[in-house]
Structure formats: structure tokens, C-alpha cells
C-alpha positions as protocol buffer text, in pm:
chain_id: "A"
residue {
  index: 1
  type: UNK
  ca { x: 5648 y: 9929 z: 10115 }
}
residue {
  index: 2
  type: UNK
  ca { x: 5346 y: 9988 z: 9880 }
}
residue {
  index: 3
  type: UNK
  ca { x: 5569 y: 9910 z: 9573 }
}
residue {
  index: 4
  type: UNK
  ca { x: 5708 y: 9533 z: 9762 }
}
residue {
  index: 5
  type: UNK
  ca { x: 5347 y: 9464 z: 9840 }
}
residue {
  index: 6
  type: UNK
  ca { x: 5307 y: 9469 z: 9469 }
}
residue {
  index: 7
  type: UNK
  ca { x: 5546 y: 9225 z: 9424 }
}
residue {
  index: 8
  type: UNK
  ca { x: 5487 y: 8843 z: 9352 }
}
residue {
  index: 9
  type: UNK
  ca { x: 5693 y: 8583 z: 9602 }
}
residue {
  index: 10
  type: UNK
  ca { x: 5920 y: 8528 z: 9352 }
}
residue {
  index: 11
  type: UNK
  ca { x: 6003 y: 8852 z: 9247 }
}
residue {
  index: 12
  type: UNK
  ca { x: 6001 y: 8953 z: 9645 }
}
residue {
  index: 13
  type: UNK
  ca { x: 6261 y: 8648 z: 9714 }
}
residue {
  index: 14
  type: UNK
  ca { x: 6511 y: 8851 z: 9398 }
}
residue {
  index: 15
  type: UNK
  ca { x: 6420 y: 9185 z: 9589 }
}
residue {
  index: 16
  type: UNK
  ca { x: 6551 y: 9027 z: 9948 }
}
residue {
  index: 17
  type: UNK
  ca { x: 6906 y: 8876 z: 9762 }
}
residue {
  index: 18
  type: UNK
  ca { x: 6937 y: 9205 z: 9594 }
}
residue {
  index: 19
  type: UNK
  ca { x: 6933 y: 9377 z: 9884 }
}
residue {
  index: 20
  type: UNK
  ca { x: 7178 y: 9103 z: 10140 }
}
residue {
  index: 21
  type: UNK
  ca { x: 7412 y: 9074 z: 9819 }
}
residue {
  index: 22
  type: UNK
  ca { x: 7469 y: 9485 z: 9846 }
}
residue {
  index: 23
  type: UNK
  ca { x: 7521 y: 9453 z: 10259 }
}
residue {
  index: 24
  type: UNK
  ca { x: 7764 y: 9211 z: 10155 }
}
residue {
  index: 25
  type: UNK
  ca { x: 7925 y: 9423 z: 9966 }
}
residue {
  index: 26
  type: UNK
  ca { x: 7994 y: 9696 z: 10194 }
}
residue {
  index: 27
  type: UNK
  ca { x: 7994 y: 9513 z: 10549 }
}
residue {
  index: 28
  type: UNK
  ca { x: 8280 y: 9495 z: 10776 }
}
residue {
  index: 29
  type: UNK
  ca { x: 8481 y: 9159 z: 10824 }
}
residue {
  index: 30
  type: UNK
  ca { x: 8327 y: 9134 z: 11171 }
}
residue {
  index: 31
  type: UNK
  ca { x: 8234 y: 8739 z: 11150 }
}
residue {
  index: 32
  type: UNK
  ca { x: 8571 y: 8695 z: 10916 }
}
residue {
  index: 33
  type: UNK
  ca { x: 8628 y: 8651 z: 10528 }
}
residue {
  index: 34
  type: UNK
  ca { x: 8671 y: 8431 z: 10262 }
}
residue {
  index: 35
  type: UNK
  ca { x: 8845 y: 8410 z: 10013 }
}
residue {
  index: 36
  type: UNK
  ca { x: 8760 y: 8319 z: 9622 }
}
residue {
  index: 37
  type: UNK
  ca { x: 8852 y: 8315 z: 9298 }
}
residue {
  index: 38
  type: UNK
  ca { x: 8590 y: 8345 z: 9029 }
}
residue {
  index: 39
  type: UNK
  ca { x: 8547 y: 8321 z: 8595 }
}
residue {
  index: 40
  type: UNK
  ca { x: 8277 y: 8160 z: 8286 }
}
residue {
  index: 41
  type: UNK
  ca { x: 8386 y: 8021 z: 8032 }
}
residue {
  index: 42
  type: UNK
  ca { x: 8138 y: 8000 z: 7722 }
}
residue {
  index: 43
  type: UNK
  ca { x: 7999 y: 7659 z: 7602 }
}
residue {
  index: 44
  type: UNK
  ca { x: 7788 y: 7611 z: 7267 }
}
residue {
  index: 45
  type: UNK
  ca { x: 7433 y: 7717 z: 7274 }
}
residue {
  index: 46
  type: UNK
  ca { x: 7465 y: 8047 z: 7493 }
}
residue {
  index: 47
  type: UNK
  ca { x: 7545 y: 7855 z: 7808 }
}
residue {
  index: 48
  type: UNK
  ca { x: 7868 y: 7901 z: 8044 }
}
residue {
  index: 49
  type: UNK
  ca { x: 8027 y: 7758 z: 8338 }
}
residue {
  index: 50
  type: UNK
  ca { x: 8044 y: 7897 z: 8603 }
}
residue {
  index: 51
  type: UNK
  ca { x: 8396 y: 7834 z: 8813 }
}
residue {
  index: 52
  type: UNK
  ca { x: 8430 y: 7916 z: 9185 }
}
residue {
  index: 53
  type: UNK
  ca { x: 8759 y: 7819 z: 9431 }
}
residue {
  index: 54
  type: UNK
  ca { x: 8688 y: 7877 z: 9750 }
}
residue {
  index: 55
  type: UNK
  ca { x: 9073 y: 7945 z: 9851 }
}
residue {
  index: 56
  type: UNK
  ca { x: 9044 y: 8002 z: 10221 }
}
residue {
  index: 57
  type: UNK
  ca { x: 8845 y: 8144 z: 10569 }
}
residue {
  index: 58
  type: UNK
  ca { x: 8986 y: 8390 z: 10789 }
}
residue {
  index: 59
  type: UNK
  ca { x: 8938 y: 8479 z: 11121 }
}
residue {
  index: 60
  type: UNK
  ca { x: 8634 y: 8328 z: 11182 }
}
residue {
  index: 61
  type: UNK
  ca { x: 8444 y: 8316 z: 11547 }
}
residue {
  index: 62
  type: UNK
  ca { x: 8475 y: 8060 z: 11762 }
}
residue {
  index: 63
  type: UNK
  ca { x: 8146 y: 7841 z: 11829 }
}
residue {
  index: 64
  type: UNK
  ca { x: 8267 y: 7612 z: 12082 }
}
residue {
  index: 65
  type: UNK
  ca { x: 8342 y: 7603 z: 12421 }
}
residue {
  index: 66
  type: UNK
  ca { x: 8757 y: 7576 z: 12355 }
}
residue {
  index: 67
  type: UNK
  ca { x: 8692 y: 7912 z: 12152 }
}
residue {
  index: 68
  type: UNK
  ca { x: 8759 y: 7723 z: 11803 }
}
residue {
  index: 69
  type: UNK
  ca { x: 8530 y: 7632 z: 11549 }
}
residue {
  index: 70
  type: UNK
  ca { x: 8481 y: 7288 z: 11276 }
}
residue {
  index: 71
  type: UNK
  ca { x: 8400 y: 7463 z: 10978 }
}
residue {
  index: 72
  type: UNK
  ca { x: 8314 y: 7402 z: 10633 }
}
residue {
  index: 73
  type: UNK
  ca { x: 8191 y: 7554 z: 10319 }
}
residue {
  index: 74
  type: UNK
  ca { x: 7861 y: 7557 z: 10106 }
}
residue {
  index: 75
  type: UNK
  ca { x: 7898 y: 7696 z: 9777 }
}
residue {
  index: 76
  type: UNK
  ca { x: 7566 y: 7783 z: 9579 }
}
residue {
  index: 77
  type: UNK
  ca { x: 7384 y: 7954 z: 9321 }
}
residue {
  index: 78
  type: UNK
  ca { x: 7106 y: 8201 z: 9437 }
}
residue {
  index: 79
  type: UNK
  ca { x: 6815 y: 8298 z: 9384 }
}
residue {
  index: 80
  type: UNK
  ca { x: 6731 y: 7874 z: 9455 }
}
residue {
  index: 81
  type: UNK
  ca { x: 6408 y: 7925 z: 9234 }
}
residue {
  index: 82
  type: UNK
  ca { x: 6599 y: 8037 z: 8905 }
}
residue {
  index: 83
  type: UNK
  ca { x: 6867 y: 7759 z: 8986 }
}
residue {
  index: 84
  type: UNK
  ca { x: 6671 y: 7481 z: 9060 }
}
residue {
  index: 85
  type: UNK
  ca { x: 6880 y: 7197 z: 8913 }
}
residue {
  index: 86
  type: UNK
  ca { x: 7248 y: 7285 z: 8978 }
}
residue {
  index: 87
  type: UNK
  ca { x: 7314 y: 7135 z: 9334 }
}
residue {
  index: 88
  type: UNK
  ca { x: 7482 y: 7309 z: 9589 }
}
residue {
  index: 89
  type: UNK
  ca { x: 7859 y: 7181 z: 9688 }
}
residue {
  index: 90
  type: UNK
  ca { x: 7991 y: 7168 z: 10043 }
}
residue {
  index: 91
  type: UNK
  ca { x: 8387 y: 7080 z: 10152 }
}
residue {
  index: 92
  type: UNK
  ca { x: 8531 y: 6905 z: 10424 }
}
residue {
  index: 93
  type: UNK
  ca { x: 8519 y: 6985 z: 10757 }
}
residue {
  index: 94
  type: UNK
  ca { x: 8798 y: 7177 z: 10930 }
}
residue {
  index: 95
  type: UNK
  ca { x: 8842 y: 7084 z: 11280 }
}
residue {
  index: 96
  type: UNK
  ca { x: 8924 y: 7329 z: 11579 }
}
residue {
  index: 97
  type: UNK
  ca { x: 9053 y: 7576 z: 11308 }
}
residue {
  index: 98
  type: UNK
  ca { x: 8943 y: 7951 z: 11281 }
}
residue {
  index: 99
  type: UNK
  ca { x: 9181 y: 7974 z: 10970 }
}
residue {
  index: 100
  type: UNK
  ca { x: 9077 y: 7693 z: 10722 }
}
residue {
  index: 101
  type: UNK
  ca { x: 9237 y: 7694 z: 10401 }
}
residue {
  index: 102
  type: UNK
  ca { x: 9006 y: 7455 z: 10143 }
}
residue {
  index: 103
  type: UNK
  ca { x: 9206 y: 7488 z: 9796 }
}
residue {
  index: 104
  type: UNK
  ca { x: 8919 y: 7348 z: 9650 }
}
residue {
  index: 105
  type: UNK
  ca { x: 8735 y: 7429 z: 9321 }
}
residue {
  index: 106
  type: UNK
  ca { x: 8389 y: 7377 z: 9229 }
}
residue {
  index: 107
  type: UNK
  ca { x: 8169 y: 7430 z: 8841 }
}
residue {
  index: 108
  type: UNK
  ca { x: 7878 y: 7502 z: 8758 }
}
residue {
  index: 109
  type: UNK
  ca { x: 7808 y: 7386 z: 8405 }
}
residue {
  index: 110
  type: UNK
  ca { x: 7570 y: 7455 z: 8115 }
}
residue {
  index: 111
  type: UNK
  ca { x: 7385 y: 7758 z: 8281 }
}
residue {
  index: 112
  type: UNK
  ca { x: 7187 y: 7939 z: 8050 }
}
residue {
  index: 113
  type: UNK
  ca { x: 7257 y: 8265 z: 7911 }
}
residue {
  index: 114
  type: UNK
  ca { x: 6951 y: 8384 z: 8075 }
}
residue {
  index: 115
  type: UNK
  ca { x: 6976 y: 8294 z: 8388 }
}
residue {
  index: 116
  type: UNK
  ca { x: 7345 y: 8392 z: 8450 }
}
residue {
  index: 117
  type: UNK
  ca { x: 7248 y: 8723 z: 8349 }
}
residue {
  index: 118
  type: UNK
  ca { x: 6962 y: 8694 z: 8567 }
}
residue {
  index: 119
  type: UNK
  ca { x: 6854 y: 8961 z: 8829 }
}
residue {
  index: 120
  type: UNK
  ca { x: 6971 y: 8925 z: 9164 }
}
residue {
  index: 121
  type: UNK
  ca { x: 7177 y: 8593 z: 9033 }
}
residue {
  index: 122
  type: UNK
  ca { x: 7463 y: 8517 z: 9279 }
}
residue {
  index: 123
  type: UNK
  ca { x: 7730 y: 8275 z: 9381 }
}
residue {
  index: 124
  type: UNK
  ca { x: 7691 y: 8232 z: 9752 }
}
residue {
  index: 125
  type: UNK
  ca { x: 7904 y: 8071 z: 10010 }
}
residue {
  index: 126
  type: UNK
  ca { x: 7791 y: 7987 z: 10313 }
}
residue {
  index: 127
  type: UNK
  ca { x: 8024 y: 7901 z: 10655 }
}
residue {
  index: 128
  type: UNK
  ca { x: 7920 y: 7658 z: 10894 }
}
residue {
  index: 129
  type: UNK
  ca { x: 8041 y: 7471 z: 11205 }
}
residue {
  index: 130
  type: UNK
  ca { x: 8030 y: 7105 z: 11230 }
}
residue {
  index: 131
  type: UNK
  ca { x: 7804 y: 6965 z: 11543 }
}
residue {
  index: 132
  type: UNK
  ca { x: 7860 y: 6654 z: 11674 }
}
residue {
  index: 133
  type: UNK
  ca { x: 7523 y: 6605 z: 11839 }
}
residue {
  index: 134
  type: UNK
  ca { x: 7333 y: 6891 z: 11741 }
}
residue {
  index: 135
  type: UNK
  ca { x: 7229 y: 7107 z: 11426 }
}
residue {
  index: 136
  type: UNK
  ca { x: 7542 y: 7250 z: 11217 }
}
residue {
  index: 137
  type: UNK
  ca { x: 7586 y: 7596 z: 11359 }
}
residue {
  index: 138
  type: UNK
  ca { x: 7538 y: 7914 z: 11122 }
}
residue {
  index: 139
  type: UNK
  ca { x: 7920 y: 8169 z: 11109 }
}
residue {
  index: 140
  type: UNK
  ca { x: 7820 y: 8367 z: 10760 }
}
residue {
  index: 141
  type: UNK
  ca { x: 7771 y: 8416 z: 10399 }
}
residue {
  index: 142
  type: UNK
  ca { x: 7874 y: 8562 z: 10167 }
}
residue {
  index: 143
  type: UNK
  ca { x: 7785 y: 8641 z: 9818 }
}
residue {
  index: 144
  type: UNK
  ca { x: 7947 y: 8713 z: 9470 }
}
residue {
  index: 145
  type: UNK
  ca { x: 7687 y: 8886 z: 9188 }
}
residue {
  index: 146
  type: UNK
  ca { x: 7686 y: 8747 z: 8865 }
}
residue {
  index: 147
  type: UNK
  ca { x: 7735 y: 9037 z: 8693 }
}
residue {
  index: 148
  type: UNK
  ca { x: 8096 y: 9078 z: 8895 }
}
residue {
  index: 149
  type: UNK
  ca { x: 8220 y: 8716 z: 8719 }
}
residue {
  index: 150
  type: UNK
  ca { x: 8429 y: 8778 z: 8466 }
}
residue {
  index: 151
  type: UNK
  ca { x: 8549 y: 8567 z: 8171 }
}
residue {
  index: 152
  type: UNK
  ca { x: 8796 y: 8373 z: 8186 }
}
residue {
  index: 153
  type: UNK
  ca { x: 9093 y: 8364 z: 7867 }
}
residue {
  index: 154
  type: UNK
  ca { x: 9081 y: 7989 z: 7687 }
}
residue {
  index: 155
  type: UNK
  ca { x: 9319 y: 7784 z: 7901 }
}
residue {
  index: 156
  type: UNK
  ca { x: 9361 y: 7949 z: 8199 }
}
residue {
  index: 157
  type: UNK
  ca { x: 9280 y: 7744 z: 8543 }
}
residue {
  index: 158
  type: UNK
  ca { x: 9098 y: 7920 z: 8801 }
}
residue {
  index: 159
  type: UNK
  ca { x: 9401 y: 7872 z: 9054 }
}
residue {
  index: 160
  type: UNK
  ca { x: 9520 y: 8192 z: 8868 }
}
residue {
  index: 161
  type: UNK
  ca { x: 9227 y: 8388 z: 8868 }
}
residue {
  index: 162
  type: UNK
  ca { x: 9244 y: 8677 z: 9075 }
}
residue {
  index: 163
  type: UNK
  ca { x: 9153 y: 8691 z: 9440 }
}
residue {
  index: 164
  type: UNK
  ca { x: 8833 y: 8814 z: 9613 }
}
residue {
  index: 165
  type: UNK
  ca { x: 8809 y: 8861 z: 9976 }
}
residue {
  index: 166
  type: UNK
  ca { x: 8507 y: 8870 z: 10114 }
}
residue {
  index: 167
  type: UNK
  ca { x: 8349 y: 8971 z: 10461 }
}
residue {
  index: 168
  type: UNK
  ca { x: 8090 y: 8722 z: 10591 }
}
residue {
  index: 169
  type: UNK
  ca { x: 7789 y: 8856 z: 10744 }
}
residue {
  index: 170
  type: UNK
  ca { x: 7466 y: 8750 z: 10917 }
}
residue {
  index: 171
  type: UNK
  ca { x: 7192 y: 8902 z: 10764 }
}
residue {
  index: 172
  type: UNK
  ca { x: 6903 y: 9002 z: 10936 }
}
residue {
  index: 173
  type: UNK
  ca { x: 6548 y: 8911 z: 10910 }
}
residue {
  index: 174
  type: UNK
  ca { x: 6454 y: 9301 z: 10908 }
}
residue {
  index: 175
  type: UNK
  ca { x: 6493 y: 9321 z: 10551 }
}
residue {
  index: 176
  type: UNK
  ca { x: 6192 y: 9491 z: 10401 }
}
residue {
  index: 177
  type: UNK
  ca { x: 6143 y: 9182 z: 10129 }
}
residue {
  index: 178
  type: UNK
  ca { x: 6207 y: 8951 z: 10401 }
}
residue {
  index: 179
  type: UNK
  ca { x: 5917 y: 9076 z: 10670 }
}
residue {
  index: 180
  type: UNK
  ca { x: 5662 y: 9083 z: 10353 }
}
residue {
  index: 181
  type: UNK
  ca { x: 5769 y: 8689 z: 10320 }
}
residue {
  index: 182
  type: UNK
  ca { x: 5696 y: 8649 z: 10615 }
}
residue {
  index: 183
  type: UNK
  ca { x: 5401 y: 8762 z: 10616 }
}
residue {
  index: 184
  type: UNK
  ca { x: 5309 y: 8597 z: 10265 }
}
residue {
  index: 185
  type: UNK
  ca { x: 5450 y: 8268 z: 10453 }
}
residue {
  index: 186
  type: UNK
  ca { x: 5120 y: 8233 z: 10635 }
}
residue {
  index: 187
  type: UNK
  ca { x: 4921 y: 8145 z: 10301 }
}
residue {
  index: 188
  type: UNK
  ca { x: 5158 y: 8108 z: 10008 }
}
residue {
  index: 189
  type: UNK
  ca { x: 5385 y: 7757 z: 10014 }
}
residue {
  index: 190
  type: UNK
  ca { x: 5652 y: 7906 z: 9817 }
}
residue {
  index: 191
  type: UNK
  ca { x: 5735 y: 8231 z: 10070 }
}
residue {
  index: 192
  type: UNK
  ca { x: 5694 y: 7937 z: 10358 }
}
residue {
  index: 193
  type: UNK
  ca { x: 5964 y: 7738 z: 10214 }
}
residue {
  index: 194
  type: UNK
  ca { x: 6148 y: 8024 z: 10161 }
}
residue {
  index: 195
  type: UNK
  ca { x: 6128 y: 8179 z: 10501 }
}
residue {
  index: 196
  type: UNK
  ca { x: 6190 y: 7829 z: 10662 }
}
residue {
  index: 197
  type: UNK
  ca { x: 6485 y: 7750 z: 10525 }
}
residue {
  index: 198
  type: UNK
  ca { x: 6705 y: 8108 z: 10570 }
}
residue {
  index: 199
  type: UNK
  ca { x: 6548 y: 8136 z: 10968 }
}
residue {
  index: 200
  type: UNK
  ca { x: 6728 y: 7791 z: 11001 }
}
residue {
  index: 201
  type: UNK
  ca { x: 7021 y: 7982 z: 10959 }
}
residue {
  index: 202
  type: UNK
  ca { x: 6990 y: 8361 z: 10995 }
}
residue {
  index: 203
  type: UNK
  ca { x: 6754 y: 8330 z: 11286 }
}
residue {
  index: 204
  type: UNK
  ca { x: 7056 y: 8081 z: 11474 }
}
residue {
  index: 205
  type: UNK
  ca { x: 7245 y: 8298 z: 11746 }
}
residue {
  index: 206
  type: UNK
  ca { x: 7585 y: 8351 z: 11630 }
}
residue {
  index: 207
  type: UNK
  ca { x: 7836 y: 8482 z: 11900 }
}
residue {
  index: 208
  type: UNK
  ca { x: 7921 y: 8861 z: 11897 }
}
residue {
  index: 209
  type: UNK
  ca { x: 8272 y: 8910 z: 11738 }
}
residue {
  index: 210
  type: UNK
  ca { x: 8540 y: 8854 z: 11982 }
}
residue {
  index: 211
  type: UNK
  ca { x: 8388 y: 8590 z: 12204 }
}
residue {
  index: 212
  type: UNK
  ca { x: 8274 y: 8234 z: 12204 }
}
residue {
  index: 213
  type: UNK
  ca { x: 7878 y: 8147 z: 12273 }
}
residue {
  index: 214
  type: UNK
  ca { x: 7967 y: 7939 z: 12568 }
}
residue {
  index: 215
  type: UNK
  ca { x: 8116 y: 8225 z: 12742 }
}
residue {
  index: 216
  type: UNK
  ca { x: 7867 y: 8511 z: 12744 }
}
């Protein structure tokens, strides 16, 4: 605790991915899975691209009252602060499907050497449900380290890459980094921001596995 306190906001806000990207890692399918294909390919002046094709969602929890869900995809790259200017994509939306297949591919281009090599650097994708008349409802994330992208051979689309299934989880707001945040949040703009914008999600109620929020 001593050593976080240490920490500045920005290096707290690497600590909290770190951590959520290793839950990821090891959690349990219990709010479903995606699955992804992933490879760089090198440009000129120490820069890559980064591809990502989000392939399909499995088994994902139903939001609404007929126990199905409208989903859609966000695909990103994390931490926001070291990737300010490569925008965020998002697909179409699903309707009353808990199985969405996307087939759709996404690239990140001319990121620096240093920041794809960056610590705590991920590939996140994020599964929401389309609301009609309210907020977009929070199912899971997921996330891909950096480091775990691999390159891909000259010519070869990402359609062939291998697959990567991947459990989506909720993380919780108990993470040590994230409670110092909050904390911070109270005085320092950036840890507000910060804090704001992942309780708009991870502080949503999302349905226990096996039910529907309307029902319990």
C-alpha cells in the first residue's frame, strides 16, 4: 500500500491495467468469451500496426427482460493516457443475440516502438448492450497484453491468424490501484477522469451468470 501511495496517477492508472489484464487472464468464462485474432506488422521508423479481428461473442448474459441481449463491441488501446490519439472502434449492434459473430477487423497504425512495448499496454475489448432509451448496458472486457501480439509473416491477412478466446470479466473497483484513484480523484483531475469513466461501466450492475436482471 505504502509502495502505490508512492506512485504518481499515471503510473497508478498502469499499476490498475496491470493488475485487471492478469484477472483476465486467469478468470473463468462466467459473463462469456470472445473471440480474436491478433499480429504487427513493422512500418519504417520503428512503428507497427497493430491488427485485431474481433471474430465472435459467446455465451453472453442476457440484459433484457426476453433473457437476450443487443450487443456490440469496443475495441481499444489501453492505458488511454499512452494512446491518446488512436481512437477506439466499435461494431454493429447485434440484436436479441447472446452468440454474435462480428467478422470484423480493425488497425491500429503507426504506433511507436515505445509505446507498443509500453508497460501495462493492451488491446482491450469491451461488450456492451444496446439501450433503446437508456444508457448502453456494461456485459465485459476483456484484454490482450502487448507483449502477447505476435508478428505477423509479410502477406498474411489476419483472417488466418490464430485464435484467442477470451473470458470477459467485470472487474471490480477493489483493486488496490483503483481505491488509491479514488481517493486521488478528490484533488487530482486526471485520477477524476479516470475513475469517472471505468465506474460508468464497472460500477453498472451486471446480472449474475445464469439469469436476466429483470428477473431477480
Amino acid at each position: 500500500a505504502e509502495y502505490m501511495g508512492s506512485l504518481t496517477t499515471v503510473e497508478l492508472i498502469q499499476e490498475y491495467y496491470r493488475s485487471v489484464e492478469e484477472n483476465s487472464l486467469t478468470n473463468t468464462a462466467d459473463y462469456g468469451q470472445v473471440t480474436i485474432r491478433t499480429g504487427f506488422m513493422e512500418e519504417t521508423g520503428n512503428k507497427y500496426t497493430i491488427c485485431v479481428r474481433l471474430e465472435d461473442a459467446a455465451n453472453l448474459i442476457g440484459m433484457d427482460r426476453n433473457g437476450l441481449s443487443d450487443p456490440y463491441a469496443i475495441v481499444d488501446l489501453i492505458p488511454e493516457n499512452r494512446f491518446p490519439s488512436w481512437k477506439s472502434y466499435k461494431t454493429g449492434v447485434q440484436d436479441r443475440n447472446l452468440n454474435p459473430c462480428f467478422g470484423i477487423s480493425f488497425h491500429f497504425g503507426a504506433v511507436p516502438r515505445n509505446k507498443f512495448r509500453s508497460d501495462a499496454a493492451a488491446i482491450r475489448v469491451t461488450v456492451m448492450d444496446r439501450n433503446v432509451f437508456l444508457s448502453d448496458s456494461f456485459m465485459g472486457e476483456t484484454y490482450v497484453p502487448l507483449r502477447n501480439v505476435t508478428q505477423m509473416a509479410v502477406g498474411v491477412a489476419e483472417d488466418v491468424l490464430d485464435q484467442i478466446v477470451l473470458p470477459l470479466i467485470k472487474p471490480a473497483d477493489s483493486e488496490g490501484p483503483f481505491q488509491i484513484l479514488k481517493a486521488r480523484s478528490f484533488w487530482d483531475k486526471i485520477a477524476k477522469s479516470f475513475v469517472s469513466k471505468r465506474m460508468k461501466l464497472i460500477g453498472q450492475y451486471l446480472p449474475p451468470p445464469g439469469h436476466d436482471k429483470d428477473n431477480i
